[in-house]
Structure formats: structure tokens, C-alpha cells
């Protein structure tokens, strides 16, 4: 069969290219084998990525064994936890676009035949998935795996417990020594943080999208099974090249809907909405944010993982993993089993042998945590294009809430207000000018939401932003409000004391002022200068679109 890499390995005119390839140690035999790029996001900054050298080595071993030539290259990443609550968080979501671009550049410039994508955290997973759909050469994902949960006073804990401990410390409910003990226990080793936060949510959804082998989302980083999965993924990508099975053959409307169904059943991070929209965009698949409510209404919530519940990723793995959850949904008619997978001809075949081992971690449909799924998209005069909330992590008494607005345009000021005990029970806290353009980069609001929870206010206070929330966020935290304040969206028009009504069951988010008053405020609104006018973020602000479209650069 002909290969894409024949462009640089065949013919008299390609002698210079072959000479350079031979400088890598390749020989005549290797010139006729598939060239497989191994996009390894290893670095020594992100805890989830420090173990990726070994994963990539096993991937390469699998590629060699199957008759391919592995060619490894690196990539950037941002640790959202480390970047939280300072300027670094403005770079997190935009980094997704750079990651997609750098994989595209390497794959196309060097005419690779296939890709194995080795991400683990936050924006690296969706960035690489976007690149796979964009470049559209045979590709497979194998992540580094989740971190094991820590343990404190006989209970499992993770990073979100540290953020909430900060809230308790700021309000005097925890002393400094107690905070230090939690801090030292929560993250015991390498891997993506142990709860169902953004990184683990997206790694699980790679299985639902059909772009990873079973186990990718849940096998802990330190388990030997992770290395076997890496080797199997290396072998499998060579077979995908030989069969010319490309990402766009797999990521179609069925795959996106399956991913949203699995998302709903698991109660994944709200960030998955941004990322699935962006992946669909790259794959040329239509994506309407409103379809989330349709799928959520038809999908039971079967897993309750941290931060909403007590279970962690290692528990989901021991219970049968994402494949067992998908098999449960498939048997209940909630998934399209005809969708394709890198593991087999169809998703139905890929999960056929899976079974649930622990029905407390993956509940049967008739004993679901909730009859409907974990995410909700709200609409109304405050969010004409939509806003997103993790419904499964909202306390029952906060599903419907009405209260006066407390408006902030600066996250540190909000945190200081919480620290001073000046957030009033019953209020609706608004943080605006935090959207794709206004932030820029939709900075995550984990610090204030955790501080609110740590202060015991999550039963009485809601939070709304045109930015976004960490997957570690719980409570009535409503993000992605669109249009954003920077574009003159209604969130820019809220004044302190305005009544805001939240009705999650009815999917409504409304500012309770008259239409005439809304128009009057809109006429008086003045655009702001962007926070950045040069450099990477300066370019990003000029090119990024709205959250409802995935905040992709066009």
C-alpha cells in the first residue's frame, strides 16, 4: 500500500530527505514502513505529565512490534491547578489552540502516516483531539492516567479538598496546621487529579468518542495496566494506518452524541461542553449547545465521583471503567452502538465484554442517582446563547434560587470579600469580563467557588460568570454565560442588588428587570479595551469566538 510518508522517502529527488532520516538512525528497511508520530506532552511542571516518558516508551515499543517507525516529539501544557487564581489561568484555555496547532504542524510538515497522542491534563487532551480531527490521519489517544486519591483521617481526598480547605482557613474554620496536613495528603503522586475534573472527564470521553482503547480514561497512572495499554495502542495505530481508518471516519454526529450521553451519565466537568464543541468544529460536525439538554433529559446519572460524590477515578476503574458504564447505557438504549471505534468496528463491539463489578460506583439505570444527566444548559434574558452548570453537583435546595446580585469584575476582590465574611447568604455572586475575550481565555473560578463552599455558603449562594469553572467545582456555579460581557452581553448590564432568578430544572437564567430597562442599560454600555493588546493573548482576543461555539480560534 502507498503511505503518506512516501512523499519524503521515495524517488531520486528525495535523497536529501532520506539522508536526514538516516541521521536519525533509520535504515533502508524503515523507509518503507509507516511513520508514526508520538506526540508526547511530557514535562516536569505538570504532575499529570511527569510519568509520560514511560508511557511513550511503551507506545514506541508497540509501534516497532507492529511494523511501524515511531517518531516522538514534544508539546506544551498548562496545569490548571498551578495556574489557578493568577495571570497564568488566562493562558490555560488558549493553550488548547497552540497544542492543536503544534501537533498539526509536526504531522503535516513531516508527512506522518499516523499519530499516537499522549496527553493527560486539562487542555492538552482536547487540544490533541482537535488536532487529530483537523489533520485527519489515523490516530489513537493514550493518556498518562489518573492520580490515586490521597487519604486524610481515614477518608479519600483530592485537590478539590485542598481548595475547599483554603476557604475554610480564610474564614477561620480551619487552622494553618490543619490546612498544611490536607495540602500534604491530597496529591500522593503522578497522574491527572483523582476526581472527575476536566482532565479525567476528557480522558474518559476519548473512549466514548471512539478514539481510545477501553481503559484509557480510568487506569491509574501508576498501574502496570497503563503500560500495557500504551503498548497495545502503539500496535493498534499501525493497524489503523494499514486500514486507513481516520479520525473523521469515527468522530461523526453519533460519536458526539455518545460522548454527551456518557458525559451526562458520569456528571463530567462543565469544560467538556467547550471541548466537545471545539472537537466537533474541527471534525466538521454540527454542534448545537441546546442538544445537551435533550441528551441529558434522556440519560440517567449513574456515577457520582468527586467533587460531587465520594468515589474517585480508581474506584470507577475497579468497578469496570468507562466501558462498563457505556455497556450499561447501550443496554438501556442510551447509546448508538453503531458508532465506530479505534478498538473495533463499532462501539457495541468495543464494550461487548465489559461488565459492572461494583453497582454502587456504576449504578444500574433503575437505581440512578438522578433520572436525568449531570449537565444542564440554561437560557433566558441573562444568557440568550446559553450558560452551563454541573447540575449533578448542585445541592437540591439550590436548584431553584432567587437573590440579589453582588457584582465583581476581579477575582481577587471577590476572594477578599469572602475572606472578610461580606458575602451575604441568599445572594447571587456575579464575576464578569472573564469570557474568551474579556478574560481573556475564560479563567477558571475554582478559588472563589471553593472558598464559598469552604465557608459553608454553598447552600445559600449561587455564582454566575462568563468565565468557566474547574471540574473540581461543586455547587450552584453557572459558567459560560453567553454572550460575554466583553461583547456587551446582558451579564455586562447587571447592577448590585438586581434580582436574579435561577431555575435549573426549567433550564432558565433570568435578570429580573424590565425589557425597557435592559434596553436602556444596553444603549448606555461602553466597550472596554482588551486586557492584552499584544503577544499571544493579544492575537487570541482578536480571533476567538464565543463560549457557545467552543471558544475556538477561527
Coordinates of C-alpha atoms in Angstrom, one line a residue:
X1 CA 0.0 0.0 0.0
X2 CA 1.1 3.6 -0.5
X3 CA 1.9 5.7 2.5
X4 CA 1.7 9.5 3.0
X5 CA 5.4 9.3 4.1
X6 CA 6.3 8.1 0.6
X7 CA 6.3 11.8 -0.2
X8 CA 9.7 12.1 1.7
X9 CA 11.1 8.5 1.3
X10 CA 10.6 7.5 -2.3
X11 CA 12.3 8.7 -5.5
X12 CA 15.6 10.1 -6.6
X13 CA 14.5 13.7 -5.7
X14 CA 14.0 12.6 -2.1
X15 CA 17.6 11.7 -1.4
X16 CA 18.2 14.7 0.8
X17 CA 15.1 13.8 2.9
X18 CA 16.3 10.2 3.2
X19 CA 19.8 11.4 4.2
X20 CA 18.3 13.4 7.1
X21 CA 16.1 10.5 8.1
X22 CA 19.2 8.2 8.1
X23 CA 20.8 10.8 10.5
X24 CA 18.1 9.7 13.0
X25 CA 19.4 6.1 12.7
X26 CA 16.8 4.9 10.3
X27 CA 17.8 2.4 7.6
X28 CA 16.6 1.4 4.1
X29 CA 14.1 -1.1 5.6
X30 CA 12.5 1.6 7.8
X31 CA 12.0 3.9 4.7
X32 CA 9.1 1.7 3.6
X33 CA 7.4 1.4 7.0
X34 CA 4.6 3.7 8.3
X35 CA 6.0 6.8 10.1
X36 CA 4.0 7.2 13.3
X37 CA 4.3 10.5 15.2
X38 CA 4.2 10.1 19.0
X39 CA 3.0 13.4 20.4
X40 CA 4.3 13.2 24.0
X41 CA 3.3 16.1 26.3
X42 CA 5.8 15.1 29.0
X43 CA 7.2 17.8 31.2
X44 CA 8.4 18.4 34.7
X45 CA 5.9 21.1 35.5
X46 CA 2.6 19.3 35.5
X47 CA 2.2 16.4 37.9
X48 CA -0.1 14.6 35.5
X49 CA 2.7 14.6 32.9
X50 CA 5.8 13.5 34.8
X51 CA 5.1 9.9 34.1
X52 CA 4.6 10.2 30.3
X53 CA 8.2 9.3 29.4
X54 CA 7.5 5.6 30.3
X55 CA 4.1 5.7 28.6
X56 CA 5.6 7.0 25.4
X57 CA 8.4 4.4 25.5
X58 CA 5.8 1.6 25.7
X59 CA 3.8 3.2 22.8
X60 CA 7.0 3.2 20.7
X61 CA 7.7 -0.4 21.6
X62 CA 4.2 -1.3 20.3
X63 CA 4.7 0.6 17.1
X64 CA 8.0 -1.1 16.4
X65 CA 6.5 -4.5 17.2
X66 CA 3.7 -3.9 14.7
X67 CA 6.0 -2.8 11.9
X68 CA 5.9 0.9 12.2
X69 CA 8.5 3.6 12.9
X70 CA 7.8 5.8 15.9
X71 CA 8.9 9.4 15.8
X72 CA 8.5 11.2 19.1
X73 CA 8.0 14.9 19.5
X74 CA 7.0 17.1 22.5
X75 CA 4.4 19.6 23.3
X76 CA 3.4 22.2 25.8
X77 CA 0.8 22.1 28.6
X78 CA -0.7 24.2 31.4
X79 CA -1.5 22.8 34.8
X80 CA -4.8 24.5 35.7
X81 CA -4.2 23.8 39.4
X82 CA -0.9 25.6 39.5
X83 CA -2.1 28.3 37.1
X84 CA -5.2 29.0 39.2
X85 CA -6.1 32.4 40.6
X86 CA -3.3 34.4 38.9
X87 CA -2.4 35.6 35.4
X88 CA -1.4 32.0 34.4
X89 CA -5.1 31.0 34.3
X90 CA -5.7 33.3 31.3
X91 CA -3.3 31.2 29.3
X92 CA -4.9 27.8 30.0
X93 CA -7.8 27.6 27.6
X94 CA -5.9 29.5 24.9
X95 CA -3.1 26.9 25.2
X96 CA -5.5 24.4 23.7
X97 CA -5.3 26.1 20.4
X98 CA -1.5 26.1 20.5
X99 CA -1.4 22.4 21.3
X100 CA -3.7 21.6 18.3
X101 CA -1.5 23.8 16.1
X102 CA 1.8 22.3 17.1
X103 CA 0.5 18.7 16.5
X104 CA -0.8 19.8 13.1
X105 CA 2.5 21.4 12.2
X106 CA 4.5 18.4 13.2
X107 CA 2.2 15.9 11.4
X108 CA 1.9 17.9 8.2
X109 CA 5.4 19.2 7.9
X110 CA 6.9 15.8 8.2
X111 CA 4.2 13.9 6.3
X112 CA 3.4 11.4 9.1
X113 CA 1.3 8.4 8.4
X114 CA -0.3 8.2 11.8
X115 CA -0.3 9.6 15.3
X116 CA -0.4 8.4 18.9
X117 CA -1.4 11.2 21.1
X118 CA 0.0 11.1 24.7
X119 CA -1.7 13.8 26.8
X120 CA -3.0 13.8 30.3
X121 CA -4.2 17.1 31.7
X122 CA -6.7 19.8 31.2
X123 CA -6.4 21.5 27.7
X124 CA -3.8 19.0 26.3
X125 CA -6.3 16.2 25.8
X126 CA -8.9 18.3 23.9
X127 CA -6.1 20.2 22.0
X128 CA -4.7 16.9 20.7
X129 CA -8.1 15.6 19.9
X130 CA -8.8 18.8 17.9
X131 CA -5.5 18.2 16.0
X132 CA -6.5 14.6 15.2
X133 CA -9.7 15.7 13.7
X134 CA -8.1 18.5 11.8
X135 CA -5.1 16.6 10.4
X136 CA -7.3 13.5 9.8
X137 CA -4.7 10.8 9.6
X138 CA -5.1 7.6 11.6
X139 CA -4.7 8.4 15.3
X140 CA -5.2 7.0 18.7
X141 CA -5.1 8.5 22.2
X142 CA -3.4 7.0 25.2
X143 CA -3.2 9.3 28.3
X144 CA -1.0 9.1 31.3
X145 CA -3.9 8.1 33.6
X146 CA -5.4 9.5 36.8
X147 CA -3.7 10.1 40.1
X148 CA -4.6 7.9 43.0
X149 CA -6.6 9.7 45.7
X150 CA -4.9 10.8 48.8
X151 CA -6.0 9.9 52.3
X152 CA -6.7 12.1 55.3
X153 CA -8.2 10.9 58.6
X154 CA -9.4 7.7 57.0
X155 CA -11.1 9.4 54.0
X156 CA -10.0 9.7 50.4
X157 CA -9.3 13.2 49.4
X158 CA -8.0 15.0 46.3
X159 CA -7.1 18.5 45.0
X160 CA -10.6 20.0 45.4
X161 CA -10.4 19.2 49.2
X162 CA -7.3 21.5 49.3
X163 CA -9.1 24.4 47.6
X164 CA -12.1 24.0 50.0
X165 CA -9.7 23.8 52.9
X166 CA -8.4 27.2 51.8
X167 CA -11.9 28.5 52.0
X168 CA -12.3 27.1 55.5
X169 CA -8.9 28.6 56.5
X170 CA -9.8 32.0 55.1
X171 CA -13.0 32.2 57.1
X172 CA -11.4 30.8 60.3
X173 CA -12.9 27.4 60.2
X174 CA -9.6 25.6 59.8
X175 CA -6.2 26.4 61.3
X176 CA -3.0 26.7 59.4
X177 CA -1.7 23.3 60.7
X178 CA -4.9 21.6 59.5
X179 CA -4.5 23.2 56.1
X180 CA -0.9 22.0 55.8
X181 CA -1.9 18.4 56.7
X182 CA -4.6 18.4 53.9
X183 CA -2.2 20.0 51.5
X184 CA 0.4 17.3 52.1
X185 CA -2.0 14.3 51.7
X186 CA -4.2 15.3 48.7
X187 CA -1.9 14.6 45.7
X188 CA 0.1 11.5 46.5
X189 CA 1.9 11.1 43.2
X190 CA 1.8 11.5 39.4
X191 CA -1.3 11.4 37.3
X192 CA -4.3 13.7 36.5
X193 CA -6.0 14.8 39.7
X194 CA -8.0 12.0 41.1
X195 CA -11.6 13.3 40.8
X196 CA -13.8 13.7 37.8
X197 CA -12.3 17.0 36.9
X198 CA -11.6 18.3 33.4
X199 CA -8.6 16.1 32.6
X200 CA -10.2 12.9 33.7
X201 CA -13.5 13.9 32.1
X202 CA -11.9 14.3 28.7
X203 CA -9.8 11.2 29.0
X204 CA -13.0 9.2 29.7
X205 CA -14.7 10.9 26.8
X206 CA -11.9 9.8 24.4
X207 CA -13.4 6.3 24.9
X208 CA -16.9 7.5 24.2
X209 CA -15.7 9.3 21.1
X210 CA -14.1 6.1 19.9
X211 CA -10.6 7.5 19.7
X212 CA -9.0 5.4 22.6
X213 CA -8.9 1.8 23.7
X214 CA -11.0 0.7 26.7
X215 CA -9.3 1.7 29.9
X216 CA -7.8 4.9 28.7
X217 CA -9.9 7.1 31.0
X218 CA -9.6 5.2 34.2
X219 CA -6.4 3.0 34.6
X220 CA -4.4 4.8 37.3
X221 CA -1.1 6.3 36.2
X222 CA 0.9 4.1 38.5
X223 CA -0.7 0.7 37.4
X224 CA 1.2 -1.6 35.1
X225 CA -2.0 -1.9 33.1
X226 CA -1.3 1.7 31.9
X227 CA 1.9 0.5 30.2
X228 CA 0.2 -2.5 28.6
X229 CA -2.5 -0.1 27.3
X230 CA 0.2 2.1 25.8
X231 CA 1.9 -0.8 24.1
X232 CA -1.4 -2.0 22.7
X233 CA -2.2 1.5 21.5
X234 CA 1.1 1.6 19.6
X235 CA 0.3 -1.7 17.9
X236 CA -3.2 -0.7 17.1
X237 CA -2.3 2.6 15.4
X238 CA -0.2 0.7 12.8
X239 CA -3.3 -1.4 12.1
X240 CA -5.4 1.8 11.7
X241 CA -2.8 3.1 9.2
X242 CA -2.9 -0.1 7.2
X243 CA -6.7 0.0 7.2
X244 CA -6.8 3.8 6.5
X245 CA -9.2 4.4 9.4
X246 CA -9.1 8.1 10.1
X247 CA -10.5 10.3 13.0
X248 CA -13.2 11.8 10.8
X249 CA -14.4 8.2 10.0
X250 CA -15.0 7.9 13.7
X251 CA -15.9 11.3 15.1
X252 CA -19.3 12.0 13.5
X253 CA -22.6 13.0 14.9
X254 CA -23.1 9.7 16.5
X255 CA -19.8 9.9 18.3
X256 CA -20.5 13.4 19.6
X257 CA -23.9 12.4 20.9
X258 CA -22.5 9.3 22.5
X259 CA -19.8 11.4 24.2
X260 CA -22.5 13.8 25.5
X261 CA -24.5 10.8 26.8
X262 CA -21.5 9.4 28.7
X263 CA -20.8 12.9 29.9
X264 CA -24.3 13.1 31.3
X265 CA -24.2 9.7 32.9
X266 CA -20.9 10.5 34.7
X267 CA -21.6 14.1 35.6
X268 CA -18.4 15.4 34.0
X269 CA -16.8 18.8 34.1
X270 CA -18.6 21.7 32.5
X271 CA -15.5 22.3 30.5
X272 CA -16.3 19.3 28.3
X273 CA -19.0 21.4 26.6
X274 CA -16.4 23.8 25.3
X275 CA -14.1 20.9 24.3
X276 CA -16.7 18.7 22.6
X277 CA -17.9 21.8 20.6
X278 CA -14.3 22.5 19.5
X279 CA -13.7 18.9 18.5
X280 CA -16.9 18.8 16.6
X281 CA -15.9 22.0 14.8
X282 CA -12.6 20.5 13.7
X283 CA -14.3 17.3 12.6
X284 CA -16.9 19.3 10.5
X285 CA -19.8 18.1 12.7
X286 CA -22.6 20.4 13.5
X287 CA -22.9 21.2 17.2
X288 CA -25.8 22.9 18.9
X289 CA -25.3 23.6 22.6
X290 CA -29.1 23.2 23.2
X291 CA -28.8 19.4 22.3
X292 CA -27.1 18.9 25.6
X293 CA -30.5 19.4 27.4
X294 CA -32.1 16.9 25.0
X295 CA -29.5 14.2 25.7
X296 CA -29.4 15.0 29.5
X297 CA -33.1 14.6 29.7
X298 CA -32.8 11.1 28.2
X299 CA -29.7 9.9 30.1
X300 CA -29.7 8.8 33.8
X301 CA -26.9 10.0 36.1
X302 CA -25.2 6.7 37.1
X303 CA -21.8 7.8 38.6
X304 CA -21.2 10.2 41.4
X305 CA -17.5 10.9 41.5
X306 CA -15.6 13.6 43.4
X307 CA -16.2 16.5 43.6
X308 CA -20.0 15.7 43.6
X309 CA -19.6 12.3 45.3
X310 CA -17.3 10.2 47.4
X311 CA -15.8 7.9 44.7
X312 CA -12.6 8.6 42.7
X313 CA -11.2 7.5 39.4
X314 CA -9.6 4.4 40.9
X315 CA -13.0 3.3 42.1
X316 CA -14.5 3.8 38.7
X317 CA -11.7 1.7 37.2
X318 CA -12.2 -1.1 39.7
X319 CA -15.9 -1.0 39.0
X320 CA -15.4 -1.8 35.3
X321 CA -14.4 1.6 33.9
X322 CA -15.9 3.7 31.2
X323 CA -16.6 0.6 29.0
X324 CA -18.8 -0.9 31.7
X325 CA -20.7 2.4 32.0
X326 CA -21.1 2.5 28.2
X327 CA -22.3 -1.1 28.2
X328 CA -24.9 -0.2 30.8
X329 CA -26.1 2.8 28.7
X330 CA -26.0 0.7 25.5
X331 CA -28.2 -2.0 27.0
X332 CA -30.6 0.7 28.1
X333 CA -30.8 2.2 24.6
X334 CA -29.0 5.4 25.5
X335 CA -26.0 5.0 23.2
X336 CA -25.6 4.5 19.5
X337 CA -23.7 1.2 19.3
X338 CA -23.1 1.6 15.5
X339 CA -20.7 4.4 16.0
X340 CA -17.1 3.4 15.1
X341 CA -14.1 3.0 17.5
X342 CA -10.4 2.6 17.1
X343 CA -10.8 -0.6 19.2
X344 CA -13.2 -2.4 16.7
X345 CA -15.7 -1.9 14.0
X346 CA -18.2 -0.4 16.4
X347 CA -18.7 0.9 19.9
X348 CA -21.0 -2.0 20.6
X349 CA -18.2 -4.5 19.8
X350 CA -15.7 -2.4 21.8
X351 CA -17.7 -2.7 25.0
X352 CA -19.3 -6.1 24.5
X353 CA -17.2 -7.9 27.1
X354 CA -17.4 -5.2 29.7
X355 CA -19.4 -5.6 32.9
X356 CA -20.1 -3.7 36.1
X357 CA -18.3 -5.1 39.1
X358 CA -19.5 -2.5 41.7
X359 CA -23.1 -1.3 41.4
X360 CA -22.5 1.5 43.9
X361 CA -19.9 3.1 41.7
X362 CA -21.7 2.5 38.4
X363 CA -25.4 2.2 39.3
X364 CA -27.9 0.4 37.2
X365 CA -30.4 2.6 35.4
X366 CA -33.3 1.7 37.7
X367 CA -31.3 2.9 40.7
X368 CA -29.7 6.0 39.1
X369 CA -28.5 8.9 41.3
X370 CA -30.8 11.1 39.2
X371 CA -33.2 10.2 36.4
X372 CA -31.5 12.8 34.2
X373 CA -27.9 13.5 33.4
X374 CA -25.2 15.7 35.1
X375 CA -25.0 18.8 32.9
X376 CA -27.6 21.5 32.1
X377 CA -27.6 24.4 29.7
X378 CA -29.7 27.4 30.9
X379 CA -31.2 30.0 28.7
X380 CA -33.0 33.3 29.4
X381 CA -32.6 37.0 29.2
X382 CA -29.3 36.8 31.1
X383 CA -27.9 34.1 28.8
X384 CA -29.5 34.3 25.3
X385 CA -26.9 32.0 23.9
X386 CA -26.8 29.7 26.9
X387 CA -24.9 29.1 30.2
X388 CA -23.7 25.8 31.6
X389 CA -24.0 24.2 35.1
X390 CA -23.0 20.9 36.5
X391 CA -26.5 20.0 37.8
X392 CA -25.3 16.8 39.5
X393 CA -23.0 18.8 41.8
X394 CA -25.7 21.3 42.9
X395 CA -27.4 20.9 46.3
X396 CA -31.1 20.2 46.0
X397 CA -32.0 23.4 47.8
X398 CA -30.0 25.5 45.3
X399 CA -31.6 24.0 42.1
X400 CA -34.0 27.0 42.3
X401 CA -32.7 30.2 43.7
X402 CA -33.6 33.9 43.6
X403 CA -31.5 36.6 45.1
X404 CA -29.8 40.0 44.8
X405 CA -26.7 40.3 42.7
X406 CA -23.2 41.1 44.1
X407 CA -21.2 42.1 41.1
X408 CA -17.4 41.7 40.8
X409 CA -15.0 42.2 37.8
X410 CA -11.9 41.0 39.6
X411 CA -11.5 37.5 41.2
X412 CA -9.0 38.6 43.9
X413 CA -11.5 41.2 45.1
X414 CA -14.2 38.5 45.4
X415 CA -11.9 36.2 47.3
X416 CA -11.0 39.1 49.7
X417 CA -14.7 39.8 50.2
X418 CA -15.3 36.1 51.1
X419 CA -12.3 36.3 53.4
X420 CA -13.8 39.3 55.2
X421 CA -17.1 37.5 55.6
X422 CA -19.0 40.0 53.5
X423 CA -20.8 37.7 51.1
X424 CA -24.4 37.7 52.1
X425 CA -26.4 34.5 52.3
X426 CA -29.0 34.3 49.6
X427 CA -27.1 36.4 47.1
X428 CA -26.1 35.7 43.5
X429 CA -22.4 36.5 43.1
X430 CA -21.5 37.6 39.5
X431 CA -18.0 37.7 38.1
X432 CA -17.9 39.2 34.7
X433 CA -15.5 40.2 32.0
X434 CA -14.0 36.7 32.3
X435 CA -15.1 35.3 28.9
X436 CA -13.0 34.1 26.0
X437 CA -12.2 37.8 25.0
X438 CA -12.8 39.5 28.3
X439 CA -10.7 37.3 30.5
X440 CA -9.1 36.6 28.1
X441 CA -9.2 32.9 28.0
X442 CA -12.2 32.2 30.3
X443 CA -10.1 31.8 33.5
X444 CA -11.5 29.1 35.9
X445 CA -13.1 30.2 39.1
X446 CA -12.2 27.4 41.4
X447 CA -10.7 29.6 44.1
X448 CA -13.9 31.6 44.8
X449 CA -16.3 28.6 44.4
X450 CA -14.1 26.5 46.8
X451 CA -13.9 29.4 49.2
X452 CA -17.7 29.8 49.2
X453 CA -18.1 26.0 49.8
X454 CA -15.3 26.1 52.5
X455 CA -17.1 28.9 54.2
X456 CA -20.3 26.9 54.3
X457 CA -22.1 29.3 51.9
X458 CA -22.8 26.8 49.0
X459 CA -26.2 26.1 50.4
X460 CA -27.2 29.8 50.2
X461 CA -25.1 31.4 47.5
X462 CA -25.0 31.0 43.7
X463 CA -22.2 32.1 41.4
X464 CA -22.5 33.2 37.8
X465 CA -19.7 34.0 35.3
X466 CA -18.9 34.4 31.7
X467 CA -15.7 32.6 32.5
X468 CA -15.6 28.9 33.4
X469 CA -15.3 26.6 36.4
X470 CA -12.8 23.9 37.2
X471 CA -14.1 20.3 37.0
X472 CA -13.4 20.4 40.8
X473 CA -16.1 22.9 41.3
X474 CA -19.4 22.0 43.0
X475 CA -22.4 24.0 44.0
X476 CA -24.7 26.4 42.1
X477 CA -21.9 27.6 39.8
X478 CA -23.1 28.7 36.4
X479 CA -20.5 29.4 33.8
X480 CA -20.0 30.1 30.1
X481 CA -22.7 32.8 30.2
X482 CA -23.0 33.9 26.6
X483 CA -22.8 36.5 25.1
X484 CA -20.0 37.5 27.3
X485 CA -19.7 40.9 29.0
X486 CA -16.8 42.0 26.7
X487 CA -19.2 41.7 23.7
X488 CA -22.0 43.6 25.6
X489 CA -23.9 40.6 26.7
X490 CA -26.6 41.0 29.3
X491 CA -24.2 39.9 32.1
X492 CA -22.4 43.3 31.5
X493 CA -25.6 45.1 32.4
X494 CA -26.2 43.7 35.9
X495 CA -26.1 46.1 38.8
X496 CA -25.6 45.4 42.5
X497 CA -28.9 44.5 44.1
X498 CA -30.6 43.4 40.9
X499 CA -32.7 40.3 41.4
X500 CA -31.5 37.2 39.5
X501 CA -33.6 34.0 39.2
X502 CA -32.1 30.6 38.6
X503 CA -34.3 27.7 37.8
X504 CA -32.1 24.7 36.8
X505 CA -34.9 22.2 36.4
X506 CA -36.6 24.6 33.9
X507 CA -33.2 25.5 32.3
X508 CA -33.8 29.2 33.0
X509 CA -31.5 32.1 34.0
X510 CA -33.0 35.5 34.1
X511 CA -32.3 39.0 35.3
X512 CA -35.5 40.3 36.8
X513 CA -35.6 43.8 35.2
X514 CA -38.0 45.1 32.6
X515 CA -37.2 44.8 28.9
X516 CA -37.2 48.6 28.7
X517 CA -34.6 48.8 31.5
X518 CA -32.5 46.2 29.8
X519 CA -32.6 48.1 26.5
X520 CA -31.7 51.4 28.3
X521 CA -28.7 49.8 30.0
X522 CA -27.6 48.2 26.8
X523 CA -27.7 51.6 25.0
X524 CA -25.5 53.1 27.7
X525 CA -23.0 50.3 27.8
X526 CA -19.5 51.1 26.5
X527 CA -17.0 48.6 25.1
X528 CA -13.7 48.1 27.0
X529 CA -10.2 47.8 25.8
X530 CA -8.9 44.3 25.9
X531 CA -6.6 43.4 28.8
X532 CA -3.9 42.3 26.3
X533 CA -3.2 44.1 23.1
X534 CA 0.0 42.3 22.0
X535 CA 1.6 38.9 22.3
X536 CA -0.2 35.5 22.2
X537 CA -3.2 36.7 24.2
X538 CA -3.5 39.8 22.1
X539 CA -3.8 37.7 19.0
X540 CA -6.2 35.3 20.8
X541 CA -8.7 38.1 21.7
X542 CA -8.9 39.1 18.1
X543 CA -9.6 35.6 16.8
X544 CA -11.5 33.7 19.4
X545 CA -15.3 33.1 19.1
X546 CA -17.9 32.7 21.8
X547 CA -18.2 30.0 24.5
X548 CA -21.4 28.7 23.0
X549 CA -19.3 27.8 19.9
X550 CA -16.5 26.2 21.9
X551 CA -14.2 29.3 22.2
X552 CA -12.2 28.2 19.1
X553 CA -9.9 30.4 17.2
X554 CA -11.0 31.0 13.6

